[in-house]
Amino acid sequence: MTTTTQDTPLVSEQQRAVEEELIETVVASFEHAPDARLKTVMQSLTRHLHAFVREVRLTEAEWSAGIEFLTAAGHITDDKRQEFILLSDVLGLSMQTIAVNNEAVGDATEATVFGPFFVEDAPEIPLGGDIAGGAKGQPCWIEGTVRDTSGRAVPGARIEVWEADEDGFYDVQYGDERVAGRAYLNADEQGNFTFWALTPTPYPIPHDGPVGRMLQAVRRSPVRASHLHFMVTAPGLRTLVTHIFVEGDPQIEIGDSVFGVKQSLIKRFEPQAPGAPTPDGRDLAGQDWARARFDIVLAPAAA
Ligand SMILES: [Fe+2]
């Protein structure tokens, strides 16, 4: 006799018992973990992994391919290239983890993916400074405020910003130790901030490794919607990791390869004519530029 359940199609009672006994044995092996949270995570992980194998009736060749895939992801990963974050991102796992950990609070700004290109020790710039550091692209004036969900200004909030250049590369992808397209600044006493960046352009996530080959195999685009990364921190408030996206970017409709777009994060980047006066009097030598506004609302820190 065979039975069909949601995750074990067409297996005999005898076979089903074998499979379920193994799961219970593995789950029980974590029973004495001294850390209760670790025990919970490992037991749940076990159940879900086994459910996956049983649902798709994973073949041994597929298991081997999976091991080879993860091994390749490890080999290509170093302190500048993080294939596992890419993998998490393209599976939507990063966005799901963010959703679980950043519950909506009032009008707090929504979070999105961290991505693999944040680097510690970015240079500090003053208010009105330029994060470009020589990176190529259209200059873009960004201004906004940082407030909490009760509307109070957050003086001195730390704002980390990073982005790709107009060729779609982050500084760390050039492999020459340059630092460009990233910096941090602090909001003023009224929570206001201004800085120069580059108008974001679409770029593909690195797709010359195992994650790229997987996307190719399933005919998915590696391209991300144009965005500028932010991480905003202030004492007593929940750290915000997010992006702003460019209104009208066709890639938003096509689909962002890591599922990061949220409607509230799409901002208007107003194009400015060549030679138009800049907010701070900066001379752009007749170059065109853009400007955008991003008002940030930080949620209270978790109790
Ligand atoms: Fe990015």
PDB file of C-alpha atoms and ligand atoms in Angstrom, residues 170 203 224 227 229, ligand 1:
ATOM      1  CA  TYR A 170      31.462  48.669  -6.320  1.00  0.00           C
ATOM      2  CA  TYR A 203      23.917  46.559 -12.218  1.00  0.00           C
ATOM      3  CA  ARG A 224      19.311  44.657  -9.613  1.00  0.00           C
ATOM      4  CA  HIS A 227      19.647  51.770  -5.762  1.00  0.00           C
ATOM      5  CA  HIS A 229      22.406  51.720   0.091  1.00  0.00           C
TER       6      HIS A 229
HETATM    7 FE    FE B   1      23.866  47.271  -4.146  1.00  0.00          FE
END
